[in-house]
Coordinates of C-alpha atoms and ligand atoms in Angstrom, one line a residue:
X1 CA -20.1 21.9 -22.7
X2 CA -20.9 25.6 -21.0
X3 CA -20.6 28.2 -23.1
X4 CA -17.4 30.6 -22.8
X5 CA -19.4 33.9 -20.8
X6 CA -20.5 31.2 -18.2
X7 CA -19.4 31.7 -14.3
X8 CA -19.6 29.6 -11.0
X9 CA -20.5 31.8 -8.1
X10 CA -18.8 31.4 -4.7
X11 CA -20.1 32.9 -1.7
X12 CA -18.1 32.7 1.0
X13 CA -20.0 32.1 4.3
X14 CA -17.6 33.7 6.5
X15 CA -16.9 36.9 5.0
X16 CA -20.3 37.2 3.1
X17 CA -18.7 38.1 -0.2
X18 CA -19.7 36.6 -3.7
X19 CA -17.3 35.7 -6.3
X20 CA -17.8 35.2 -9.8
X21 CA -15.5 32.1 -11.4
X22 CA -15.4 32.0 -15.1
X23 CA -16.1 28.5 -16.4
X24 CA -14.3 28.1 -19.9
X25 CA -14.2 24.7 -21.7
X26 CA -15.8 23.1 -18.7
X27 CA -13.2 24.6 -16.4
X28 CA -12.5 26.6 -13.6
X29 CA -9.0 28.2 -13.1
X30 CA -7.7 26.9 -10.2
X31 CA -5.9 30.6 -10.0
X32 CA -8.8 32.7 -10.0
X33 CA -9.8 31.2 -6.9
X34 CA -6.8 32.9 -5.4
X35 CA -9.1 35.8 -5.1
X36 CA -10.9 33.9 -2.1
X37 CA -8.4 34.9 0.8
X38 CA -7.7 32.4 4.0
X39 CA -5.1 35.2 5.1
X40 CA -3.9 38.5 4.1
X41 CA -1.4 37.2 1.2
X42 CA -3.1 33.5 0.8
X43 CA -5.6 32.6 -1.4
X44 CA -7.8 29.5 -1.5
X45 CA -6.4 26.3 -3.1
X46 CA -7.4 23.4 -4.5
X47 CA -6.3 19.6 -2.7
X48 CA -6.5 16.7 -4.8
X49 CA -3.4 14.3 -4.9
X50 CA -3.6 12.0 -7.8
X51 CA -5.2 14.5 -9.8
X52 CA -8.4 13.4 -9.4
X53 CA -10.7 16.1 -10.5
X54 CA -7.8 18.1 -12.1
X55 CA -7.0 18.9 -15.2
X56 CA -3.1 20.3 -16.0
X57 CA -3.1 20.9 -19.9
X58 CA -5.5 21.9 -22.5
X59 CA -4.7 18.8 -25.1
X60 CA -5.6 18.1 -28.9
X61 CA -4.1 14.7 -29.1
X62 CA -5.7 11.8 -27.2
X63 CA -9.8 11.7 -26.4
X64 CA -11.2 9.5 -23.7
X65 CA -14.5 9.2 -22.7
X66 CA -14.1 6.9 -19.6
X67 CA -18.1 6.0 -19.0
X68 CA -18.5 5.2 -22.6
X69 CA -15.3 3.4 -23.4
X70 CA -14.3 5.9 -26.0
X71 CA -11.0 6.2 -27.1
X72 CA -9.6 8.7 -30.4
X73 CA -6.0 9.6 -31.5
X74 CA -6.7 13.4 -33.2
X75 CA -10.6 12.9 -33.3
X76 CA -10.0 8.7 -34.8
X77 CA -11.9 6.3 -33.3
X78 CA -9.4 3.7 -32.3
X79 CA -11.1 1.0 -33.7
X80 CA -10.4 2.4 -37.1
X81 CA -7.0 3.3 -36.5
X82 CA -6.6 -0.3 -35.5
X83 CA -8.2 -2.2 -38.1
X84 CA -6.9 0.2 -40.9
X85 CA -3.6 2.2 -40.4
X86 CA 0.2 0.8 -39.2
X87 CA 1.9 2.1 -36.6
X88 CA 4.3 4.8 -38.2
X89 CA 1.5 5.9 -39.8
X90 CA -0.2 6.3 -36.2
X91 CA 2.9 8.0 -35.2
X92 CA 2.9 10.4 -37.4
X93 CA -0.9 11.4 -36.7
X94 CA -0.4 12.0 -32.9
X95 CA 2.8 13.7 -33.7
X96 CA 1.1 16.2 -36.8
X97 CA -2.6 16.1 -35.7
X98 CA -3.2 14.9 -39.4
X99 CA -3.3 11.5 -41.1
X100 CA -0.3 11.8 -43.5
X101 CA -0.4 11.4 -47.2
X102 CA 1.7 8.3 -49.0
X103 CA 4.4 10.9 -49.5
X104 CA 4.4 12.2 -46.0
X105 CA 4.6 8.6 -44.8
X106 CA 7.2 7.4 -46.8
X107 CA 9.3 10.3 -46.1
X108 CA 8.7 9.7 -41.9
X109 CA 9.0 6.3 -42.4
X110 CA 12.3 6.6 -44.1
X111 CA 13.9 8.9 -41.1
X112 CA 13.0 6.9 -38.3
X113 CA 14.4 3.5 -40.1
X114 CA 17.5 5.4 -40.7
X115 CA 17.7 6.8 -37.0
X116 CA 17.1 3.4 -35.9
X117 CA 20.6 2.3 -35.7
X118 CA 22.9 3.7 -32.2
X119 CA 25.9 4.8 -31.6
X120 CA 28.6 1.5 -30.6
X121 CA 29.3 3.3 -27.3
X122 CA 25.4 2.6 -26.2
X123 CA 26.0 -0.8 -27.0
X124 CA 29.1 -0.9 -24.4
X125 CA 26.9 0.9 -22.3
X126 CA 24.7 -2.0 -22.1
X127 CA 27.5 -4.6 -22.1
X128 CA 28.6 -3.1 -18.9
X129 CA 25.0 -3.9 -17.3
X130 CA 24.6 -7.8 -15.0
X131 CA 23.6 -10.7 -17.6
X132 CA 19.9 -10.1 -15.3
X133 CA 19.9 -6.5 -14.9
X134 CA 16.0 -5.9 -16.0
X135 CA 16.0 -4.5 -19.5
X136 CA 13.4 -1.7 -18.4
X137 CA 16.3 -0.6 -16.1
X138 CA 19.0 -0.9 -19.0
X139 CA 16.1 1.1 -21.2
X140 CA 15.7 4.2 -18.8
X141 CA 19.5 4.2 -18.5
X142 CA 20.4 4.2 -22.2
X143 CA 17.7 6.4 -23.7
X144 CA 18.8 9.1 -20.8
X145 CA 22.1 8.6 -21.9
X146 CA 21.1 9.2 -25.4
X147 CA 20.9 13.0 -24.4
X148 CA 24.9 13.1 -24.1
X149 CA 25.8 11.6 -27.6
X150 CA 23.2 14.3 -29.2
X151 CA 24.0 17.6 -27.1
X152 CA 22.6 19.5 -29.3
X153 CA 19.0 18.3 -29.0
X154 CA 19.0 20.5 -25.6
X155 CA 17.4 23.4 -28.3
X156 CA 14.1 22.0 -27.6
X157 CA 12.6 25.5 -28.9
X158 CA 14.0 24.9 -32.7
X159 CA 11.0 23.0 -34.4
X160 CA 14.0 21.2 -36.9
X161 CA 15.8 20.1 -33.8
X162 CA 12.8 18.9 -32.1
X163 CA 11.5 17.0 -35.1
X164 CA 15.0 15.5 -35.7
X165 CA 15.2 14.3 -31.8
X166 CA 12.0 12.3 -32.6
X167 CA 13.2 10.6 -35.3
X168 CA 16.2 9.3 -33.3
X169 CA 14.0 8.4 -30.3
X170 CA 11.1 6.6 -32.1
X171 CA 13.5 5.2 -34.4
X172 CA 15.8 4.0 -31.6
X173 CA 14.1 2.8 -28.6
X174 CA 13.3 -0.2 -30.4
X175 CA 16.8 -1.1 -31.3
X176 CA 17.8 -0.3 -27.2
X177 CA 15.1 -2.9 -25.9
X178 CA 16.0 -5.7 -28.7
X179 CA 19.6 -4.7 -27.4
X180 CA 19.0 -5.2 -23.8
X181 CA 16.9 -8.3 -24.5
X182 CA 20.0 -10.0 -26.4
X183 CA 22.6 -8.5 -23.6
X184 CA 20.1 -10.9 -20.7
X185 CA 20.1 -13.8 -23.1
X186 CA 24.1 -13.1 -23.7
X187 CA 23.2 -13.7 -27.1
X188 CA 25.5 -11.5 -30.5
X189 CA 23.2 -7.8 -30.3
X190 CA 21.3 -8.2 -33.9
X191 CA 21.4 -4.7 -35.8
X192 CA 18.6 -2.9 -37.7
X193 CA 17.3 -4.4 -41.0
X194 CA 16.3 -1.4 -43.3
X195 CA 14.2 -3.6 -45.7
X196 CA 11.6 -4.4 -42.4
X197 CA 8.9 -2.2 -41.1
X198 CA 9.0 -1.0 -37.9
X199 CA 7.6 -3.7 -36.1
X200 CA 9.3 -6.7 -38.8
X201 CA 12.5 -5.1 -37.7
X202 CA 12.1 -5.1 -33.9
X203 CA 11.3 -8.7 -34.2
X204 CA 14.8 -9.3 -36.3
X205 CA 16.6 -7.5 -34.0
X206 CA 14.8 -9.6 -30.8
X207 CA 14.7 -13.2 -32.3
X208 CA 17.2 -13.2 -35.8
X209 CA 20.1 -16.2 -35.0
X210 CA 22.3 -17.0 -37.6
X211 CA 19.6 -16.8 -40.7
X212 CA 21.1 -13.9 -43.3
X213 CA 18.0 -12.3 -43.0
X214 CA 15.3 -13.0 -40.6
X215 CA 11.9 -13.0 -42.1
X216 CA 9.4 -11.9 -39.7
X217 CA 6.0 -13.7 -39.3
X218 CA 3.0 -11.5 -41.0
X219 CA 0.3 -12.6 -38.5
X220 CA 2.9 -11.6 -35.0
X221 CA 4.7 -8.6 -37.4
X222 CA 1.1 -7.1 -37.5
X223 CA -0.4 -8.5 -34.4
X224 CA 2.3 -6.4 -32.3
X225 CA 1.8 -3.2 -34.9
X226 CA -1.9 -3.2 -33.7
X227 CA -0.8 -3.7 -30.3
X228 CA 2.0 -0.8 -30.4
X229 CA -0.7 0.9 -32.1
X230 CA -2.8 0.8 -28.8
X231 CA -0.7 1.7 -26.5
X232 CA 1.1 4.7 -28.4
X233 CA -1.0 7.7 -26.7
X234 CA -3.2 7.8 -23.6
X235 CA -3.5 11.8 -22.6
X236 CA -2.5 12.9 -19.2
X237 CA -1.6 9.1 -17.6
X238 CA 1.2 8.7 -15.1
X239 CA 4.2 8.5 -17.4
X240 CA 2.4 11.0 -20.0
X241 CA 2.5 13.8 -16.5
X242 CA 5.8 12.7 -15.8
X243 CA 7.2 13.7 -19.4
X244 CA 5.5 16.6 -19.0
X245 CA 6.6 17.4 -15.8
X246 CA 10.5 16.6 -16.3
X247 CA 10.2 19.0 -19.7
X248 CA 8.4 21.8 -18.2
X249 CA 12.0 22.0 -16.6
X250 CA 13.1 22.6 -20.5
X251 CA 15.9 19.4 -20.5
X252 CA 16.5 17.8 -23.9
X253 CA 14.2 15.3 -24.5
X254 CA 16.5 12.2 -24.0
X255 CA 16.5 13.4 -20.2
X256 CA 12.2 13.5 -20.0
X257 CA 11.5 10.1 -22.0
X258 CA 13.9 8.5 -19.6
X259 CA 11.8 10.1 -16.4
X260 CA 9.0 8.8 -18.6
X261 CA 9.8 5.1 -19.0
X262 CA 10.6 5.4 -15.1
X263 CA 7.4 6.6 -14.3
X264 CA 6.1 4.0 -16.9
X265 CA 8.1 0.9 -14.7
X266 CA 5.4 0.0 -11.6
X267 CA 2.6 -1.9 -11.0
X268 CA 0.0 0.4 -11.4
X269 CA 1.5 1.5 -15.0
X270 CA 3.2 -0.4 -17.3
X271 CA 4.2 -3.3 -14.9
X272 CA 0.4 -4.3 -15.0
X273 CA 0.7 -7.2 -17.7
X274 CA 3.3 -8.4 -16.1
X275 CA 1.5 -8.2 -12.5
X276 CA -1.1 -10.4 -14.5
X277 CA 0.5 -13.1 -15.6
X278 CA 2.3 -13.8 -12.0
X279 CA -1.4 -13.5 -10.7
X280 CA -2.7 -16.3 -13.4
X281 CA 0.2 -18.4 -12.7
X282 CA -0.6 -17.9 -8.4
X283 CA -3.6 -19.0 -9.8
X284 CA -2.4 -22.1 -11.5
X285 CA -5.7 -23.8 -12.5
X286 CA -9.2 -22.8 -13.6
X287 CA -10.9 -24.4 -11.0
X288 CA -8.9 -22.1 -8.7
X289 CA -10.5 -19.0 -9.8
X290 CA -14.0 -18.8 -7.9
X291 CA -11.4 -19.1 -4.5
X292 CA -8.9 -16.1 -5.9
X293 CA -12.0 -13.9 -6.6
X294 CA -13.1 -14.1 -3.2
X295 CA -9.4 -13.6 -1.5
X296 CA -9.4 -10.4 -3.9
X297 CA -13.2 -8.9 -2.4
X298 CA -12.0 -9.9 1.1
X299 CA -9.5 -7.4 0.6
X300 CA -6.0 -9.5 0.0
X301 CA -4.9 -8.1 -3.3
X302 CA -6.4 -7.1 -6.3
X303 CA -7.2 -8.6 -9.7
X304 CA -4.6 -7.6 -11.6
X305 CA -5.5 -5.9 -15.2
X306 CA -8.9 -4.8 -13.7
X307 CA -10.0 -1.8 -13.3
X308 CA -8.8 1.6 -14.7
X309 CA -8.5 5.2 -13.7
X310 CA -10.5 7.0 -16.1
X311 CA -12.6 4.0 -18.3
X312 CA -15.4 2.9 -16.0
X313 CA -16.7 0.4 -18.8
X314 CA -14.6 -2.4 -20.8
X315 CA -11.4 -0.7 -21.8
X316 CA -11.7 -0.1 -26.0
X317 CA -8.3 -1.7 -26.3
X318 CA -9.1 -4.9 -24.3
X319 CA -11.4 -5.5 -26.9
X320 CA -9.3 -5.2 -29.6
X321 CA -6.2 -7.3 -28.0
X322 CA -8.6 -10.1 -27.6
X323 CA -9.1 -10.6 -31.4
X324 CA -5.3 -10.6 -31.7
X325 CA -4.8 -12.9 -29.5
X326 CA -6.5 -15.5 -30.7
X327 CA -4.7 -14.7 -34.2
X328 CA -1.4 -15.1 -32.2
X329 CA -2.3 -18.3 -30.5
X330 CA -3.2 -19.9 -33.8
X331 CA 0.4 -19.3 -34.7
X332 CA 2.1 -20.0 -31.7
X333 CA -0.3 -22.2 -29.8
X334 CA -2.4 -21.5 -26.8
X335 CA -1.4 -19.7 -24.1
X336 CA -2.1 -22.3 -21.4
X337 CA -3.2 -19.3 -18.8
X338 CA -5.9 -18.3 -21.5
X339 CA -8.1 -20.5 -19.7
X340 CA -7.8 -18.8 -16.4
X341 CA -8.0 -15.6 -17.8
X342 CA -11.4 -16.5 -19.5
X343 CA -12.7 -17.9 -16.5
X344 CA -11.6 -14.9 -14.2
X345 CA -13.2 -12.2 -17.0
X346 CA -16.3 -14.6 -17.1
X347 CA -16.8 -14.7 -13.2
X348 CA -15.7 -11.4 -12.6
X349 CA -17.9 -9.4 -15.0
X350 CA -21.2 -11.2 -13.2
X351 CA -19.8 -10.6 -9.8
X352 CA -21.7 -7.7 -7.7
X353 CA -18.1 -6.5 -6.4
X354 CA -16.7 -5.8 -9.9
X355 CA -19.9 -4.3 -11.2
X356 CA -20.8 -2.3 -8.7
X357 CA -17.3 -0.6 -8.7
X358 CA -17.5 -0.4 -12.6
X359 CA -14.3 -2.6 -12.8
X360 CA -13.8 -4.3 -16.3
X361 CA -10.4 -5.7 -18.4
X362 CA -8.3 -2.9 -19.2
X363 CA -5.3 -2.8 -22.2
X364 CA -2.6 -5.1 -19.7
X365 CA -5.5 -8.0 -19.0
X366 CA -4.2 -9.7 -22.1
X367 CA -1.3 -8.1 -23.5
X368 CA 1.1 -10.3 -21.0
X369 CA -0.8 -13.6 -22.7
X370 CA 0.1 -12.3 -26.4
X371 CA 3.4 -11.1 -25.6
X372 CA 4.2 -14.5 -23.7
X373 CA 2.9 -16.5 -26.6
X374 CA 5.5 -14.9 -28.6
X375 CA 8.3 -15.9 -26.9
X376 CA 9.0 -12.8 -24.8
X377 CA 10.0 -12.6 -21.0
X378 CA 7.3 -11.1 -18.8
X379 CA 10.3 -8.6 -17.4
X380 CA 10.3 -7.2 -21.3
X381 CA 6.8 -6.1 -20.8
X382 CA 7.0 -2.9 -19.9
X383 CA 10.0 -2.1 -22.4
X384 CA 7.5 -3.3 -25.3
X385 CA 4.7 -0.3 -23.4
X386 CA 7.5 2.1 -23.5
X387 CA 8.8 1.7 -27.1
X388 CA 5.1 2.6 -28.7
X389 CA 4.1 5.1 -26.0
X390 CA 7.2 7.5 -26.9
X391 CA 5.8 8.3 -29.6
X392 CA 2.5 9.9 -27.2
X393 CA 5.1 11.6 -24.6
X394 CA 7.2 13.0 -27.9
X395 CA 4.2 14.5 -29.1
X396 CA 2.2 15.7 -25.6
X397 CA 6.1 17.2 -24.8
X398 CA 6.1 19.0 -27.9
X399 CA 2.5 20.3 -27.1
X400 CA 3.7 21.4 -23.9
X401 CA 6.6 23.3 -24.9
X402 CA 4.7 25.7 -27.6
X403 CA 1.5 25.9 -25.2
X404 CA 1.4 29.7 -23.7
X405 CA 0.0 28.7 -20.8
X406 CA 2.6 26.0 -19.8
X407 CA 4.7 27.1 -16.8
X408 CA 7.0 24.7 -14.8
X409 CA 5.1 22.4 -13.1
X410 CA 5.5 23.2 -9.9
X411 CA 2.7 22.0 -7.4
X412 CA 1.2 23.6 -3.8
X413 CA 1.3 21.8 -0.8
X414 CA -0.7 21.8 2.6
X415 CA 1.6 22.4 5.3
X416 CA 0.7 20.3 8.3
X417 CA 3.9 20.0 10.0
X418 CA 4.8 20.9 13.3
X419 CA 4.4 25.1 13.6
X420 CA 7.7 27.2 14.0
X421 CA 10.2 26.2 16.9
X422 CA 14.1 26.2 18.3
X423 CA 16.5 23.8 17.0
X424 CA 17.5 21.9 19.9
X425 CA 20.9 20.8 20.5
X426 CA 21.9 17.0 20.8
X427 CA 22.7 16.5 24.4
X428 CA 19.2 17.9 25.5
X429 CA 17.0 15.7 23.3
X430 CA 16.2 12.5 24.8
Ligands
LIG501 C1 -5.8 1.0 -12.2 C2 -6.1 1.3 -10.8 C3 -4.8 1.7 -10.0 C4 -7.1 2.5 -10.7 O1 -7.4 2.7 -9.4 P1 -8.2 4.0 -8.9 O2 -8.9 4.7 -9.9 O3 -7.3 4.7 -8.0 O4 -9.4 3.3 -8.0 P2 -9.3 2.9 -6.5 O5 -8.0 2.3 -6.1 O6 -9.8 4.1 -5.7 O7 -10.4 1.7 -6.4 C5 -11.8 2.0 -6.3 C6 -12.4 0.7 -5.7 O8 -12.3 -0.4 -6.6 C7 -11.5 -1.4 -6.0 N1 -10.6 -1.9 -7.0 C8 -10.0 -1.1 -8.0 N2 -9.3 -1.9 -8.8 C9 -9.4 -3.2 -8.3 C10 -8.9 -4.4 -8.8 N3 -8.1 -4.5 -9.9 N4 -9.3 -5.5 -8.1 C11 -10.1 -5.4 -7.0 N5 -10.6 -4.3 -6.5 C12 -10.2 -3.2 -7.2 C13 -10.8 -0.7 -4.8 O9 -10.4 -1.6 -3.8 C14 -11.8 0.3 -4.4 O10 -12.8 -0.4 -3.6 P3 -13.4 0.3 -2.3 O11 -14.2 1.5 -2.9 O12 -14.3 -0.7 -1.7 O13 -12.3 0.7 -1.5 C15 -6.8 0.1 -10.1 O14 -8.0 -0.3 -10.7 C16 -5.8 -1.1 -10.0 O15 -5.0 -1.2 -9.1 N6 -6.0 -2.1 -11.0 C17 -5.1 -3.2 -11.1 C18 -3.8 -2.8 -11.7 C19 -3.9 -2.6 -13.2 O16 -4.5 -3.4 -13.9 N7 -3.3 -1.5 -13.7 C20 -3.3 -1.2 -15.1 C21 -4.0 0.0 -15.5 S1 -4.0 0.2 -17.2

């Protein structure tokens, strides 16, 4: 890391000058290069769409070290927080920067069970929705709608407010994903169970039929902590920007998760499991597999739950999700698209395409098995990424909000459109 007095100089060849850029925390400003003038009142900019090479917050939540395969909530290596800690208890680090104490957890723990239940009007909300609307549309439609039963939460500068707000969202969007599940089965919505932990309770309220009380398997009640666990922060990724993005607007909260979960909805997001399974199932057979590889390096399509934006080595939470995998398929039985999946990672990890462009299984490669395995349709995948992940837009939001050096977010462009000209009237265009 530089130190803080260090500086990048610029010389510009066509005036001569020299410019001295302070570098701070391995930075430049992309402001101070403003100073550099292309014209009498513009300054020099900086192009990079996708945010590349760009980074738009200083953050002390989520640390990723790409090359290395490093991945820390608050400083934690994840591996720890996996094997040791549940997923409120996750929750409330990324949301405090500190691991609570028993009392601090029990006190959390007890206002996001007792936000978890939602007003009956949601739940005609979602009755009005098709029998096969997708529930990740019914989710960014109810948790925006959310911001109209609790009006006041649009004081997102009053820390109470904002901590109550979280309560209600990481207590509820469980309880609106079980609830759209049930509404595309047509199937009695099952309501919160107090007695259950976070994750018991979402698997009452998905699966509980006409059992008094549903009692929730041990081995897939912690198998899905551990994976909410991994997906619940990720720094600056698409739907992370988005939330801060939407809130550097200053809406309520309600309003920004729901921009959130949208942004979480494609492909290249939180549609990825579900982009893998349809790819094993193209597949169909193990034997098939050397034949796919080499449609995916002649160019026709990729292979799906490969390959990652910032980790450049195997993806820390692959890892993990393998091991609980194979605890879920002991319960459930075997996925039969395991096999392909193996055989895939085995061919692609010695193939010189996927080496050389340092492409390896990332979180979604066997999430979609896992979540398959336990019943659940592939089109709930990306509602069971944006129920954990809240909990990292909640707290990189908050972070925003009280960071001075937050404005709106408000991108430059490079004009290249056509220069300044006459409208011309209808009857003389041709
Ligand atoms: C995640 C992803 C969008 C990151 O992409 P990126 O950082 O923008 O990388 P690029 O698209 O520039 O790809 C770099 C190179 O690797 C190739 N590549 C990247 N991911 C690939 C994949 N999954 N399969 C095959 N080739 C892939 C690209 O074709 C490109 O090759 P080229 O240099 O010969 O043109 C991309 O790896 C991807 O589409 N993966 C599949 C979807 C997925 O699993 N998403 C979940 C992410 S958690």
């Amino acid at each position: 890391m530089p130190m803080a007095s260090e500086t990048l100089t610029i010389i510009d060849n066509r005036t001569g000058k020299q410019y001295e850029i302070p570098i701070k925390n391995g930075a430049i400003k992309a402001t101070d290069l403003f100073q550099i003038k292309i014209s009498e009142d513009e300054g020099i900019v900086s192009y990079d769409p996708g945010f590349m090479n760009t980074a738009s917050c200083q953050s002390k939540i989520t640390y990723i070290d790409g090359d290395k395969g490093i991945l820390r909530y608050r400083g934690y290596p994840i591996e720890q927080i996996a094997e040791k800690a549940t997923f409120l208890e996750t929750a409330y680090l990324i949301l405090n920067g500190e691991l609570p104490t028993r009392a601090q957890l029990d006190d959390f723990s007890h206002h996001v069970t007792f936000h978890s239940i939602i007003h009956e009007n949601i739940k005609k909300l979602i009755d009005g929705f098709h029998h096969d609307a997708h529930p990740m549309g019914v989710l960014v439609s109810t948790v925006g709608a959310l911001s109209t039963f609790y009006p006041n939460a649009k004081k997102i500068f009053d820390a109470q407010n904002r901590r109550e707000q979280t309560y209600r969202l990481v207590g509820k969007m469980p309880t609106l994903a079980a609830f759209a599940y049930r509404h595309s089965l047509g199937l009695p919505y099952s309501y919160p169970d107090n007695d259950l932990s976070y994750t018991g309770n979402f698997l009452n309220m998905l699966f509980k039929m006409t059992e008094l009380k549903y009692k929730p398997n041990p081995v897939l009640e912690r198998a899905l902590d551990i994976l909410f666990i991994l997906h619940a922060d990720h720094e600056q990724n698409c739907s992370t920007n988005a939330m801060r993005g939407i809130g550097s607007s200053q809406p309520d909260p309600y309003s920004s998760v729901a921009g959130a979960a949208a942004a979480l909805y494609g492909p290249l997001h939180g549609g990825a499991n579900e982009a893998v399974l349809r790819m094993l199932m193209e597949i169909g057979a193990k034997n098939k597999v050397p034949e796919f590889i080499e449609k995916v390096k002649g160019g026709s399509g990729r292979l799906m739950g490969f390959g990652h934006r910032v980790y450049k080595n195997y993806d820390p939470r692959a890892r993990i999700i393998k091991q609980i995998a194979d605890q879920v398929f002991d319960v459930m039985g075997k996925n039969p698209l395991l096999e392909i999946a193996l055989e895939l990672e085995r061919i692609a990890l010695n193939d010189d395409y996927f080496i050389k462009r340092k492409l390896y299984p990332n979180v979604d490669f066997y999430s979609g098995l896992i979540y398959q395995s336990m019943g659940l349709p592939m089109d709930m995948f990306p509602v069971l990424f944006a129920i954990p992940r809240t909990v990292g837009w909640v707290a990189q939001w908050e972070e925003m909000l009280i960071d001075p050096d937050q404005k709106l977010a408000r991108p430059k462009q490079i004009y290249l459109g056509a220069p300044a000209r006459d409208f011309v009237e209808m009857s003389k265009r041709n």
